[in-house]
mmCIF file of C-alpha atoms in Angstrom:
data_model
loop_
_atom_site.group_PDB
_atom_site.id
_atom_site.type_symbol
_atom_site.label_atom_id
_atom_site.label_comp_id
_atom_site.label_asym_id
_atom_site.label_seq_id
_atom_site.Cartn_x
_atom_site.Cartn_y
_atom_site.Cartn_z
ATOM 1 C CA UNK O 1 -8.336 38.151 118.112
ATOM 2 C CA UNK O 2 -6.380 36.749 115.198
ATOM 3 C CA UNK O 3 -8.165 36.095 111.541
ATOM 4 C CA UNK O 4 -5.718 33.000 111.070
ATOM 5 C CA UNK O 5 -7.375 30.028 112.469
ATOM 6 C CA UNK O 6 -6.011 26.416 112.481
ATOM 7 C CA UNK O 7 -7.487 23.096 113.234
ATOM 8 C CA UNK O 8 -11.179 23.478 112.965
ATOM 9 C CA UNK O 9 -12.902 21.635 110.611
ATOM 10 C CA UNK O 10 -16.256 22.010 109.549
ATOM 11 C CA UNK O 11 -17.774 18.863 111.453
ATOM 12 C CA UNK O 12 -16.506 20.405 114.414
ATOM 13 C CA UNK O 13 -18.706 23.694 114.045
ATOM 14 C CA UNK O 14 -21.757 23.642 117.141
ATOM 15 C CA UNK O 15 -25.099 22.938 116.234
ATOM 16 C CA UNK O 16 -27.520 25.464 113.878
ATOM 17 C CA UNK O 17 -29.868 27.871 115.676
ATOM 18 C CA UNK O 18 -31.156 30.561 113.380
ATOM 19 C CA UNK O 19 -31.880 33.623 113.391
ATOM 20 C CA UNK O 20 -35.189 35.025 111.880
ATOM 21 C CA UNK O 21 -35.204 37.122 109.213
ATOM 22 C CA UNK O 22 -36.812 40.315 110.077
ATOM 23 C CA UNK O 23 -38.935 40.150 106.893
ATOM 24 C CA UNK O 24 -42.331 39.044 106.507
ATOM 25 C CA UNK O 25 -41.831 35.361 105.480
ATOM 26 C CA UNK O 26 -38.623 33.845 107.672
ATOM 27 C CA UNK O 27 -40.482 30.891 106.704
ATOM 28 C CA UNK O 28 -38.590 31.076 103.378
ATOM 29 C CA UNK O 29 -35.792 32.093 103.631
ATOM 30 C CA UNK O 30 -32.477 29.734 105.583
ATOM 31 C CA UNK O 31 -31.012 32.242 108.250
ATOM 32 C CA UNK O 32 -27.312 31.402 109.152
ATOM 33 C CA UNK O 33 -26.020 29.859 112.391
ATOM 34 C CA UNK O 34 -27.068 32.302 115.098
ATOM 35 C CA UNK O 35 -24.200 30.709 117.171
ATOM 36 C CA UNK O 36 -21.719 31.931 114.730
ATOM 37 C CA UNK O 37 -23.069 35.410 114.820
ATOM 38 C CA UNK O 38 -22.532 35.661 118.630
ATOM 39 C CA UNK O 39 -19.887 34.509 118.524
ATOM 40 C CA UNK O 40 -18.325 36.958 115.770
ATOM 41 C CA UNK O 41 -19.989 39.864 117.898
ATOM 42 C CA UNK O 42 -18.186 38.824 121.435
ATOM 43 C CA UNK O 43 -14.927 39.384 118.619
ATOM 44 C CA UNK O 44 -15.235 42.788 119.573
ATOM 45 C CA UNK O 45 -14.472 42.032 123.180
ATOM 46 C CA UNK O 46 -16.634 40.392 126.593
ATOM 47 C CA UNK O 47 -20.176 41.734 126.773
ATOM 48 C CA UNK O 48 -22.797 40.861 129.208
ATOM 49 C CA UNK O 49 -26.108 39.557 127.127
ATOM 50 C CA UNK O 50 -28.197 43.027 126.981
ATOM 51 C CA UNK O 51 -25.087 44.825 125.117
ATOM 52 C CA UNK O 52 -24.146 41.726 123.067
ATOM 53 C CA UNK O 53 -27.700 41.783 121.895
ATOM 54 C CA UNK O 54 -27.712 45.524 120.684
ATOM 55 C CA UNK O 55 -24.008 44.885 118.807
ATOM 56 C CA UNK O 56 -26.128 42.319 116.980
ATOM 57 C CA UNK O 57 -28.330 44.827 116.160
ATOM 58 C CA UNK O 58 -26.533 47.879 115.453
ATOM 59 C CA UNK O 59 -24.766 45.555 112.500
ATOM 60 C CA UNK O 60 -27.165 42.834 111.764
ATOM 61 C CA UNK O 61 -30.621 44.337 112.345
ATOM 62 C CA UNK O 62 -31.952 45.433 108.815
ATOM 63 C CA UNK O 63 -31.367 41.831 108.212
ATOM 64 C CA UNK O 64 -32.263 39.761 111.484
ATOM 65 C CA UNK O 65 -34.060 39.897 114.645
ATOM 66 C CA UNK O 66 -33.222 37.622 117.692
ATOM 67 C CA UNK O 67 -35.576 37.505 120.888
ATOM 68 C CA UNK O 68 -33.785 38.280 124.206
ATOM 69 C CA UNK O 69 -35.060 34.552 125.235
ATOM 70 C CA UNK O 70 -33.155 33.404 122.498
ATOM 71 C CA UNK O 71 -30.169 34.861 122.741
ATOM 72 C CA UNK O 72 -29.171 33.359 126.502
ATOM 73 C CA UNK O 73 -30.447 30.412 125.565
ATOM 74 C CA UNK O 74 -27.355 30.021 122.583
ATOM 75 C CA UNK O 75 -24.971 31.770 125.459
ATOM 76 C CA UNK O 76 -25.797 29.131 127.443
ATOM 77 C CA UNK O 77 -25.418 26.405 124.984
ATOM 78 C CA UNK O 78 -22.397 27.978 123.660
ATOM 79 C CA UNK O 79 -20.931 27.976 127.276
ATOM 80 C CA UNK O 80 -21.346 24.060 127.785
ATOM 81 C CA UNK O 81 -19.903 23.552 124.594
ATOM 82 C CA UNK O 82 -16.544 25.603 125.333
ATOM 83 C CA UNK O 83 -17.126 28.359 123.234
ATOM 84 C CA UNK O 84 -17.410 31.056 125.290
ATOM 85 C CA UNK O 85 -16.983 31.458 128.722
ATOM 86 C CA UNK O 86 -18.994 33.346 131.375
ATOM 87 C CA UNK O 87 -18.165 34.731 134.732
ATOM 88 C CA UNK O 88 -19.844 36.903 136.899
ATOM 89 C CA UNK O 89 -19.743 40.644 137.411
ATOM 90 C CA UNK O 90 -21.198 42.801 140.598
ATOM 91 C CA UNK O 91 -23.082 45.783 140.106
ATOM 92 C CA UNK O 92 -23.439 47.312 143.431
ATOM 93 C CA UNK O 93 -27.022 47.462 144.619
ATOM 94 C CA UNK O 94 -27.936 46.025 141.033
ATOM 95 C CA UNK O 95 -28.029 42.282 140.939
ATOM 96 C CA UNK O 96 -24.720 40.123 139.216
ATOM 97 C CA UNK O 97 -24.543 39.826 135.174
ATOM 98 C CA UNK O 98 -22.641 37.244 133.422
ATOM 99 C CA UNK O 99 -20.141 38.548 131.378
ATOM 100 C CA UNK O 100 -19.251 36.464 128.230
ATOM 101 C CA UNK O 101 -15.922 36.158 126.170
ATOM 102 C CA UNK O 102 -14.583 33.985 123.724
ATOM 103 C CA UNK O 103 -12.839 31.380 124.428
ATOM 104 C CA UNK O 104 -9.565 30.006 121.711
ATOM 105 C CA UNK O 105 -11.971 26.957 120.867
ATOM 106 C CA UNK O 106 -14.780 29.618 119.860
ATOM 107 C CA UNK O 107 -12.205 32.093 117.963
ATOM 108 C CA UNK O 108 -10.962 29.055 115.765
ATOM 109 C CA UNK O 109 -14.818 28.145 115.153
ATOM 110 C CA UNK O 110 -15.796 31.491 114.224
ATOM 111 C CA UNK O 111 -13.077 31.917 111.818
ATOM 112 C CA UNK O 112 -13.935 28.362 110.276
ATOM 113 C CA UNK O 113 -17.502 29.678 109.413
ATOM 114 C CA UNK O 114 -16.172 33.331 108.646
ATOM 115 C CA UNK O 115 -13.829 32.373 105.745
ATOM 116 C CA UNK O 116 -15.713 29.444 104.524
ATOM 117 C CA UNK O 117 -17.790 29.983 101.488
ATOM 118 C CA UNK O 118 -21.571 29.173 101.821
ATOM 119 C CA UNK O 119 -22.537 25.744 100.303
ATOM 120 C CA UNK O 120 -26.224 27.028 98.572
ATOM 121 C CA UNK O 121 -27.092 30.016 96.266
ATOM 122 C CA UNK O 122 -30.250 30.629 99.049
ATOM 123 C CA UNK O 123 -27.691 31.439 102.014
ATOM 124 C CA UNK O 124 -25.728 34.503 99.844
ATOM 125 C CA UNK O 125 -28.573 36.806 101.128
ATOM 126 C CA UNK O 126 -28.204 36.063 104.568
ATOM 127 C CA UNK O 127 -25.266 33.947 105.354
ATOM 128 C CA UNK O 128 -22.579 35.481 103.446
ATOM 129 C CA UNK O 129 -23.677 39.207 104.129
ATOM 130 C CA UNK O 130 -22.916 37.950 107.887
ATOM 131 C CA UNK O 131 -19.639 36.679 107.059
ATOM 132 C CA UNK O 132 -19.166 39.769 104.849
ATOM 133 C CA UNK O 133 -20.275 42.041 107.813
ATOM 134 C CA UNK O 134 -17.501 40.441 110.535
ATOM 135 C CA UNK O 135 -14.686 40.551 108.412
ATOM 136 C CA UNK O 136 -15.319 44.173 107.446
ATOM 137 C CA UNK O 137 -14.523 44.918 110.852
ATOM 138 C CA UNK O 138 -11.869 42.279 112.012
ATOM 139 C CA UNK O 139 -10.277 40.623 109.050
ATOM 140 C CA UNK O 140 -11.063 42.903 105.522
ATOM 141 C CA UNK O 141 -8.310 41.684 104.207
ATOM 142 C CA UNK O 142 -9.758 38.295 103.749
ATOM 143 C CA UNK O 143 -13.105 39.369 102.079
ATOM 144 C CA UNK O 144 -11.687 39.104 98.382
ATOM 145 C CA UNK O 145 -10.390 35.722 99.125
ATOM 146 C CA UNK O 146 -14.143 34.862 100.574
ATOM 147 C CA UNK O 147 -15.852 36.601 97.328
ATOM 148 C CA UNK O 148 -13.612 34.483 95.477
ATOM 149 C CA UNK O 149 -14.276 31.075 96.934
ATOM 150 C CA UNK O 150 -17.360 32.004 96.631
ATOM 151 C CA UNK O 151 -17.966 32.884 92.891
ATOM 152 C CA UNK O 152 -16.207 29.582 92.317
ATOM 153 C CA UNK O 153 -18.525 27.232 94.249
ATOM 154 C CA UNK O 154 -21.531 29.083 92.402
ATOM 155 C CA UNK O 155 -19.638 28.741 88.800
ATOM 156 C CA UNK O 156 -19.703 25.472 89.544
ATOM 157 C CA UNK O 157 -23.212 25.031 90.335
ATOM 158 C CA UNK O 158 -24.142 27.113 87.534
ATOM 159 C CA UNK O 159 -22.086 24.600 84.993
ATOM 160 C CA UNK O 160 -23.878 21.951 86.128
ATOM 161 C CA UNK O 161 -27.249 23.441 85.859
ATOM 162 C CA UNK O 162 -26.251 24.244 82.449
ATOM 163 C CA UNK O 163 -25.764 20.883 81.038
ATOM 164 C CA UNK O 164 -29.364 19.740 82.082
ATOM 165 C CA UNK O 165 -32.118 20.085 79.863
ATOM 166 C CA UNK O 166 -34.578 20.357 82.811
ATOM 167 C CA UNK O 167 -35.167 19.837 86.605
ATOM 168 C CA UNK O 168 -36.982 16.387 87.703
ATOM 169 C CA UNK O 169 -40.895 16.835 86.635
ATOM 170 C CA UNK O 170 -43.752 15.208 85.098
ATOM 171 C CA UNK O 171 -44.463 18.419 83.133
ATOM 172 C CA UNK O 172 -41.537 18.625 81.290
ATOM 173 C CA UNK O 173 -41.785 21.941 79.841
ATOM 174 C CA UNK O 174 -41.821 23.338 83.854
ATOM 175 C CA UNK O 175 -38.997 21.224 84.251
ATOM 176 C CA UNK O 176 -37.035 23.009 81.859
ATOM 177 C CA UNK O 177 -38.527 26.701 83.054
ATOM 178 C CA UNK O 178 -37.293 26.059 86.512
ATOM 179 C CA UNK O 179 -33.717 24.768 85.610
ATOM 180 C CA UNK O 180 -33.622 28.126 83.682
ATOM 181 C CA UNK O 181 -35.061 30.384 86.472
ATOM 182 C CA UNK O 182 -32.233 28.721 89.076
ATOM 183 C CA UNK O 183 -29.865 28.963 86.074
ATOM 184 C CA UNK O 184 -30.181 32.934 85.856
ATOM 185 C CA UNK O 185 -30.680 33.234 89.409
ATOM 186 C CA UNK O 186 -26.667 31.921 89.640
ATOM 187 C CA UNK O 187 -25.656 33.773 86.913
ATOM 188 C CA UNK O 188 -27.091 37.464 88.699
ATOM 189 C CA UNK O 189 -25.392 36.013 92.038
ATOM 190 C CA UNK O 190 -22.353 35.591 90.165
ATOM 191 C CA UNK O 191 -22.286 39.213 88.550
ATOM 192 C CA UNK O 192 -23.147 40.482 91.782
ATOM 193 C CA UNK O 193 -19.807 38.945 93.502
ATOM 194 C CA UNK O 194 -17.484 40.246 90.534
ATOM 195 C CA UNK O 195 -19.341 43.659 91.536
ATOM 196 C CA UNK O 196 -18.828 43.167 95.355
ATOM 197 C CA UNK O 197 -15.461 42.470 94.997
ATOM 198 C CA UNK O 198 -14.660 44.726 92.378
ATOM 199 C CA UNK O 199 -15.601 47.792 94.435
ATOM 200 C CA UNK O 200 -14.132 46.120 97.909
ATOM 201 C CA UNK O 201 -11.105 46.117 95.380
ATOM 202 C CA UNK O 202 -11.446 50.065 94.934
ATOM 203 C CA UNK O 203 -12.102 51.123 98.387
ATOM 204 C CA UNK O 204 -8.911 49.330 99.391
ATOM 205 C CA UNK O 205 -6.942 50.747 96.674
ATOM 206 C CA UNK O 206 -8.655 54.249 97.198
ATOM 207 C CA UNK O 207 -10.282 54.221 93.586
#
């Protein structure tokens, strides 16, 4: 499958299941697209829905669960939107399995989300580590590029945080403790990207 997509924007990307986080409040916490993550697992080639569902998580799992019910329910949404295509296999005595497989339309919408940097500090824990975890395996050289895009959108966050004196409230003095607690959570996400890429940076170069 090639890393180099063309012609997908954003708007075009399917609609936003999500995975739950295996912790013990999903509540709070903003899982990624789970139709993106199947989608970056069939990368690795067809797979019926049992072994597309243990790829998941082999590489996802300390991070996300998702119910068998679940998952062929986003294969089959996924199917009527052109993303993936199913046929079926024989098994003998055994009864027929779908096997699924990307199609082009679901490559180039994979790699749109992939390479795109996440629009909110919340989504680094979970989105990014996904996008993070598929190019690791199909595209690495694209991850400093990612890290990258991604310190920038959060430097710009940050500056703009910075030149408030406090977030909307009728207790001013919480107001101004909040815009500082989101202030130094971006500044810990952005130290944490320098050191992400800075040791991605020294793997590569054997460092």
């Amino acid at each position: 499958m090639s890393p180099h997509p063309t012609g997908v924007a954003s708007s075009g990307q399917p609609g936003l299941a999500t995975l739950s986080p295996s912790w013990n409040n999903p509540a709070a916490m903003r899982a990624p697209s789970a139709e993106f993550a199947v989608l970056g697992a069939l990368l690795a080639g067809p797979a019926h829905g049992y072994r597309l569902r243990r790829r998941l998580e082999a590489g996802l799992g300390p991070i996300w669960h998702i119910a068998p019910s679940q998952l062929y329910s986003l294969l089959s949404r996924l199917e009527r939107e052109g993303l993936v295509e199913g046929v079926v296999e024989a098994q003998g005595a055994r009864p027929p399995r779908r096997v699924f497989s990307l199609t082009p339309a679901g490559e180039r919408a994979f790699w749109d989300w992939a390479t795109a940097p996440v629009r909110h500090a919340r989504d680094v824990r979970l989105e990014l580590l996904a996008k993070l975890y598929f190019l690791r395996r199909h595209a690495p050289e694209r991850i400093p590029a990612l890290l990258s895009a991604q310190a920038e959108r959060l430097e710009r966050l940050r500056a703009r945080l910075a030149r408030l004196e406090g977030l909307p409230s009728d207790d001013p003095w919480l107001g101004r403790l909040a815009a500082r607690f989101r202030l130094r959570q971006l500044e810990g996400l952005l130290a944490w990207l320098e050191e992400a890429r800075t040791s991605y940076l020294e793997e590569v170069s054997g460092a």
